[in-house]
Coordinates of C-alpha atoms in Angstrom, one line a residue:
X95 CA 76.2 -146.3 196.5
X96 CA 72.6 -147.4 196.6
X97 CA 73.4 -150.0 199.3
X98 CA 75.0 -147.1 201.3
X99 CA 72.0 -144.9 201.2
X100 CA 69.6 -147.7 202.0
X101 CA 71.6 -148.5 205.1
X102 CA 71.9 -145.1 206.2
X103 CA 68.0 -144.5 205.8
X104 CA 67.5 -147.7 207.8
X105 CA 69.8 -146.5 210.6
X106 CA 68.0 -143.2 210.9
X107 CA 64.5 -145.0 211.0
X108 CA 65.8 -147.3 214.0
X109 CA 67.3 -144.1 215.7
X110 CA 63.8 -142.4 215.4
X111 CA 62.1 -145.5 216.6
X112 CA 64.2 -145.7 219.6
X113 CA 63.9 -142.0 220.4
X114 CA 60.2 -142.3 220.2
X115 CA 60.1 -145.3 222.5
X116 CA 62.3 -143.8 225.1
X117 CA 60.0 -140.5 225.0
X118 CA 56.9 -142.8 225.6
X119 CA 58.6 -144.5 228.4
X120 CA 59.6 -141.1 230.0
X121 CA 56.0 -139.9 229.7
X122 CA 54.6 -143.1 231.2
X123 CA 57.2 -143.1 234.2
X124 CA 56.7 -139.4 234.7
X125 CA 53.0 -140.3 236.2
X126 CA 53.1 -140.6 239.9
X127 CA 50.4 -141.9 242.3
X128 CA 48.9 -138.4 242.5
X129 CA 48.3 -138.1 238.8
X130 CA 46.5 -141.4 238.5
X131 CA 43.3 -142.8 240.1
X132 CA 42.7 -146.5 240.0
X133 CA 38.8 -147.4 240.2
X134 CA 37.4 -150.8 240.8
X135 CA 33.8 -150.9 240.3
X136 CA 30.9 -153.1 239.1
X137 CA 30.2 -153.4 235.4
X138 CA 28.2 -150.6 233.9
X139 CA 28.0 -149.0 237.3
X140 CA 29.0 -145.4 236.3
X141 CA 28.3 -143.0 233.4
X142 CA 31.6 -142.9 231.7
X143 CA 31.1 -139.3 230.8
X144 CA 31.5 -138.6 234.7
X145 CA 35.0 -140.1 234.6
X146 CA 35.9 -137.7 231.8
X147 CA 34.6 -134.8 233.9
X148 CA 36.5 -135.9 236.9
X149 CA 39.6 -136.0 234.8
X150 CA 39.1 -132.5 233.3
X151 CA 38.4 -131.0 236.7
X152 CA 41.2 -132.6 238.4
X153 CA 43.8 -133.4 236.2
X154 CA 43.9 -136.8 237.5
X155 CA 43.9 -139.7 234.9
X156 CA 41.2 -142.5 235.8
X157 CA 42.1 -146.2 235.2
X158 CA 38.8 -147.8 235.4
X159 CA 38.5 -151.8 236.1
X160 CA 35.4 -153.9 236.8
X161 CA 34.5 -156.9 238.8
X162 CA 31.3 -159.2 239.0
X163 CA 31.3 -160.2 242.3
X164 CA 32.1 -159.0 245.8
X165 CA 34.2 -161.9 246.5
X166 CA 36.2 -161.7 243.4
X167 CA 36.9 -158.1 244.2
X168 CA 37.7 -158.6 247.8
X169 CA 40.1 -161.6 246.9
X170 CA 42.1 -159.3 244.4
X171 CA 42.4 -156.6 247.0
X172 CA 43.6 -158.8 249.5
X173 CA 46.3 -160.3 247.2
X174 CA 47.6 -156.8 246.2
X175 CA 49.4 -156.5 243.2
X176 CA 47.0 -153.6 241.7
X177 CA 46.9 -150.3 243.5
X178 CA 43.2 -149.8 243.5
X179 CA 42.3 -146.2 245.0
X180 CA 38.4 -146.8 245.0
X181 CA 36.1 -149.7 245.0
X182 CA 32.4 -150.1 245.5
X183 CA 31.5 -153.2 247.5
X184 CA 28.3 -154.1 249.1
X185 CA 27.4 -153.6 252.9
X186 CA 28.2 -157.2 254.1
X187 CA 31.7 -157.1 252.2
X188 CA 32.6 -153.9 253.9
X189 CA 32.1 -155.6 257.2
X190 CA 34.3 -158.3 256.0
X191 CA 37.0 -155.8 254.6
X192 CA 37.2 -153.9 257.9
X193 CA 37.7 -157.0 259.8
X194 CA 40.5 -158.0 257.5
X195 CA 42.0 -154.6 257.6
X196 CA 41.8 -154.2 253.9
X197 CA 40.4 -150.5 254.1
X198 CA 41.6 -147.0 255.0
X199 CA 39.8 -144.5 257.1
X200 CA 37.9 -141.7 255.1
X201 CA 38.7 -138.2 256.2
X202 CA 35.2 -136.5 256.3
X203 CA 36.8 -133.1 256.2
X204 CA 37.9 -133.8 252.6
X205 CA 34.3 -134.6 251.5
X206 CA 32.2 -131.8 252.2
X207 CA 29.4 -133.0 249.8
X208 CA 28.6 -135.8 252.2
X209 CA 26.1 -133.2 253.5
X210 CA 23.9 -134.1 250.4
X211 CA 23.6 -137.9 251.5
X212 CA 20.3 -138.8 253.1
X213 CA 20.9 -139.5 256.8
X214 CA 18.6 -142.6 256.4
X215 CA 21.6 -144.0 254.6
X216 CA 24.3 -142.9 256.9
X217 CA 25.5 -144.6 260.2
X218 CA 24.1 -147.9 259.3
X219 CA 25.2 -151.0 261.2
X220 CA 27.9 -152.2 258.8
X221 CA 29.9 -149.1 259.2
X222 CA 28.8 -146.9 262.1
X223 CA 29.9 -143.3 261.6
X224 CA 30.7 -144.2 258.0
X225 CA 34.4 -144.3 259.0
X226 CA 35.3 -146.4 256.1
X227 CA 32.5 -146.0 253.4
X228 CA 30.3 -143.5 251.7
X229 CA 26.8 -144.5 250.1
X230 CA 26.8 -144.9 246.2
X231 CA 23.8 -146.6 245.1
X232 CA 21.0 -148.6 246.9
X233 CA 18.3 -151.0 246.0
X234 CA 16.1 -154.1 246.5
X235 CA 15.9 -157.7 245.4
X236 CA 12.5 -158.5 243.8
X237 CA 10.7 -160.1 240.8
X238 CA 10.5 -158.5 237.2
X239 CA 7.9 -160.0 235.0
X240 CA 6.1 -159.5 231.7
X241 CA 2.6 -158.6 232.2
X242 CA 1.7 -159.4 228.6
X243 CA 3.1 -163.0 228.7
X244 CA 1.8 -163.5 232.4
X245 CA -1.7 -162.1 232.4
X246 CA -3.3 -162.3 235.9
X247 CA 0.1 -162.5 237.9
X248 CA 1.1 -160.0 240.5
X249 CA 3.9 -161.8 242.4
X250 CA 2.9 -160.5 245.5
X251 CA 4.6 -163.6 247.2
X252 CA 7.8 -165.5 246.6
X253 CA 5.6 -168.7 246.6
X254 CA 4.2 -167.5 243.3
X255 CA 7.5 -168.7 241.7
X256 CA 6.5 -172.2 242.6
X257 CA 3.3 -172.2 240.5
X258 CA 3.1 -175.2 238.3
X259 CA 1.9 -172.9 235.4
X260 CA 5.3 -171.4 235.3
X261 CA 7.1 -174.6 234.2
X262 CA 10.3 -173.8 232.3
X263 CA 9.6 -169.8 232.7
X264 CA 11.6 -168.5 235.6
X265 CA 15.1 -167.1 235.5
X266 CA 17.3 -166.8 238.4
X267 CA 20.4 -164.9 239.2
X268 CA 23.7 -166.9 239.5
X269 CA 24.1 -165.6 243.2
X270 CA 24.0 -167.8 246.4
X271 CA 22.9 -165.3 248.9
X272 CA 20.0 -164.0 246.4
X273 CA 18.7 -167.5 245.6
X274 CA 19.1 -168.9 249.0
X275 CA 17.2 -165.6 250.2
X276 CA 14.3 -166.7 248.0
X277 CA 13.9 -170.1 249.7
X278 CA 14.4 -168.6 253.3
X279 CA 12.1 -165.5 252.6
X280 CA 9.5 -167.8 251.1
X281 CA 9.3 -169.8 254.6
X282 CA 9.4 -166.5 256.7
X283 CA 12.9 -167.0 257.6
X284 CA 15.7 -164.6 257.8
X285 CA 17.8 -163.9 254.9
X286 CA 20.8 -164.0 257.4
X287 CA 19.9 -167.4 258.8
X288 CA 22.7 -169.3 260.1
X289 CA 20.7 -172.3 261.2
X290 CA 21.6 -175.4 259.2
X291 CA 18.2 -177.0 259.4
X292 CA 16.6 -173.7 257.8
X293 CA 19.1 -173.6 255.2
X294 CA 18.6 -177.2 254.3
X295 CA 14.9 -176.8 254.3
X296 CA 15.3 -173.7 251.9
X297 CA 17.4 -175.7 249.5
X298 CA 14.9 -178.6 249.5
X299 CA 12.2 -176.1 248.8
X300 CA 14.3 -174.5 246.1
X301 CA 14.7 -177.9 244.5
X302 CA 11.0 -178.3 244.3
X303 CA 11.1 -175.2 241.9
X304 CA 13.6 -176.9 239.6
X305 CA 10.9 -177.7 236.8
X306 CA 9.9 -173.9 236.6
X307 CA 13.7 -172.8 236.4
X308 CA 14.6 -171.6 232.8
X309 CA 18.0 -170.6 233.5
X310 CA 20.5 -169.4 236.3
X311 CA 22.4 -166.6 234.7
X312 CA 24.0 -163.2 235.0
X313 CA 23.4 -160.0 233.3
X314 CA 22.2 -161.8 230.1
X315 CA 18.8 -161.7 231.8
X316 CA 18.2 -158.2 231.0
X317 CA 18.2 -158.5 227.3
X318 CA 16.2 -161.6 227.5
X319 CA 13.4 -159.9 229.5
X320 CA 13.7 -156.8 227.3
X321 CA 13.4 -159.0 224.2
X322 CA 10.3 -160.9 225.5
X323 CA 12.6 -164.2 225.5
X324 CA 11.7 -164.7 229.2
X325 CA 8.5 -164.1 231.2
X326 CA 9.9 -163.7 234.9
X327 CA 13.1 -163.2 236.7
X328 CA 14.6 -162.7 240.0
X329 CA 16.7 -159.6 239.7
X330 CA 17.8 -156.2 241.6
X331 CA 15.7 -153.0 241.3
X332 CA 18.2 -151.3 239.3
X333 CA 18.6 -153.9 236.7
X334 CA 14.5 -154.0 236.6
X335 CA 14.7 -150.4 236.1
X336 CA 16.8 -150.9 232.8
X337 CA 14.6 -153.6 231.6
X338 CA 11.3 -151.7 232.3
X339 CA 12.6 -148.7 230.5
X340 CA 13.2 -150.7 227.2
X341 CA 10.0 -152.9 227.5
X342 CA 6.7 -151.2 228.9
X343 CA 5.3 -154.6 229.3
X344 CA 7.5 -155.5 232.2
X345 CA 6.9 -154.5 235.9
X346 CA 8.6 -155.1 239.2
X347 CA 7.5 -156.5 242.5
X348 CA 8.8 -156.8 246.1
X349 CA 7.1 -159.8 247.6
X350 CA 5.2 -159.4 250.8
X351 CA 7.4 -161.7 252.9
X352 CA 10.1 -159.4 252.6
X353 CA 13.5 -159.1 250.6
X354 CA 17.1 -157.8 250.6
X355 CA 17.9 -154.1 251.0
X356 CA 21.3 -153.5 249.7
X357 CA 23.8 -150.6 249.9
X358 CA 26.8 -150.3 247.7
X359 CA 29.3 -147.9 249.1
X360 CA 32.6 -146.1 247.9
X361 CA 35.7 -147.2 249.9
X362 CA 39.4 -146.6 249.9
X363 CA 41.3 -149.9 249.9
X364 CA 44.6 -150.2 251.7
X365 CA 46.2 -150.8 248.3
X366 CA 45.5 -147.0 247.4
X367 CA 48.4 -144.9 246.4
X368 CA 46.4 -141.8 245.7
X369 CA 44.4 -141.2 249.0
X370 CA 44.0 -137.5 248.3
X371 CA 42.7 -138.2 244.7
X372 CA 40.3 -141.0 246.1
X373 CA 38.9 -138.4 248.5
X374 CA 38.3 -136.0 245.7
X375 CA 36.6 -138.7 243.5
X376 CA 34.4 -139.5 246.5
X377 CA 33.4 -135.9 246.8
X378 CA 33.0 -135.6 243.2
X379 CA 30.5 -138.3 243.2
X380 CA 28.5 -136.9 246.1
X381 CA 28.0 -133.6 244.3
X382 CA 24.2 -133.5 243.4
X383 CA 24.5 -132.9 239.8
X384 CA 27.1 -135.7 239.3
X385 CA 24.9 -138.1 241.4
X386 CA 21.7 -137.5 239.7
X387 CA 23.5 -137.9 236.3
X388 CA 25.0 -141.2 237.5
X389 CA 21.5 -142.5 238.8
X390 CA 19.8 -141.4 235.6
X391 CA 22.5 -143.3 233.5
X392 CA 22.9 -146.4 235.8
X393 CA 19.3 -146.7 236.8
X394 CA 19.8 -147.6 240.5
X395 CA 18.4 -145.4 243.2
X396 CA 20.8 -142.7 244.7
X397 CA 21.1 -142.2 248.3
X398 CA 22.0 -138.4 247.5
X399 CA 19.0 -136.4 249.0
X400 CA 20.0 -133.2 247.0
X401 CA 20.1 -135.2 243.7
X402 CA 16.7 -136.6 244.0
X403 CA 15.3 -132.9 243.0
X404 CA 17.2 -133.1 239.9
X405 CA 15.7 -136.6 238.6
X406 CA 12.5 -137.3 236.9
X407 CA 9.6 -136.9 239.5
X408 CA 8.1 -139.7 238.0
X409 CA 11.1 -142.1 238.9
X410 CA 11.8 -140.6 242.3
X411 CA 7.8 -141.1 243.3
X412 CA 7.7 -144.6 241.8
X413 CA 7.7 -147.0 244.9
X414 CA 9.4 -149.8 242.5
X415 CA 12.4 -147.7 242.4
X416 CA 12.4 -145.7 245.7
X417 CA 10.3 -147.7 248.1
X418 CA 9.0 -145.9 251.0
X419 CA 10.5 -145.9 254.4
X420 CA 7.5 -148.1 255.6
X421 CA 8.4 -150.7 253.1
X422 CA 12.2 -150.5 253.6
X423 CA 11.5 -151.1 257.3
X424 CA 10.4 -154.7 256.2
X425 CA 13.4 -155.5 254.4
X426 CA 16.7 -156.9 255.3
X427 CA 20.2 -156.1 255.0
X428 CA 22.7 -158.8 254.5
X429 CA 25.0 -159.4 257.3
X430 CA 28.6 -160.9 257.2
X431 CA 28.0 -164.5 258.1
X432 CA 31.5 -165.5 258.3
X433 CA 33.7 -167.6 255.8
X434 CA 32.3 -170.9 257.1
X435 CA 28.7 -170.2 256.9
X436 CA 28.9 -168.5 253.5
X437 CA 30.7 -171.6 252.2
X438 CA 27.6 -173.5 253.4
X439 CA 25.4 -171.1 251.5
X440 CA 27.5 -171.7 248.4
X441 CA 27.5 -175.5 248.9
X442 CA 23.7 -175.5 249.1
X443 CA 23.2 -173.3 246.2
X444 CA 25.4 -175.6 244.1
X445 CA 23.3 -178.4 245.4
X446 CA 20.3 -176.7 244.0
X447 CA 21.9 -175.9 240.7
X448 CA 23.0 -179.5 240.3
X449 CA 19.3 -180.5 240.7
X450 CA 18.4 -178.5 237.6
X451 CA 20.3 -181.0 235.3

């Protein structure tokens, strides 16, 4: 009798489990494209609270994934497989994605908050009339350094990184365009040079910096600079802002020879299954309150003119974060140099990294 009772209980438990599983499957399969928005963004590049706010306001569930390079992002979108509705590539990558027909046009009538974007950041060469992209963040590439550990330095020139007194103290980002850019800028050459003799000369000059290089790394540099474990680093302005917020001995410089002015923009990949939801998300992020909250959380400069009034005036008036138009005019935006030339940049960057061993 006891065996019969146990068997009955087991059967009832199995039935309950099957019913629960079936219900879960029904719930998931009930979600359609218009209920879900898949966002593909750089790491630590949005305030998570804004995703929750968007879900609450629209009823659209957000799936959030991250990438660590423009190239990795574009390859994944080109291969398909995942229906990304929003991504945030940099300007030269947007040019490439347009050429490869990887983007959908943006219906501006569904993005009324576009009026809040500073006109200086619209209609740029990489996407005239902003047919495919809407500004998200912008910034510069420069040098962050510890004024307590490196007294007397101002890093007003890229060539300061070659100073023999900096042996084993310089950290570089693991990115070909940025590091090759240091070599090119230090010689007064364009960041978009396609001249192989100039690229080789820049590489040879970088190799001469090898004794000074402590490491070529990624996001780890942030904590190293904050902790005082490193003296000086090549970095992006927003990343420098994070460091300076945590360590008051740090400051940031844009060398006099010039540097990179970059723009990251929201786009709708061709893989999108929720075009209307993507437009709602873009409009949501262009709202002044949301843009200000995001800039305050992430630390990068917002192109949202209306949002600037909501941010700390000390930050907005600090040219390390928001360089003047006069300074910006001396900086260069990366151009799409084509697959073959980018391959050459990557090969020369690898040659430089091999010289470090």
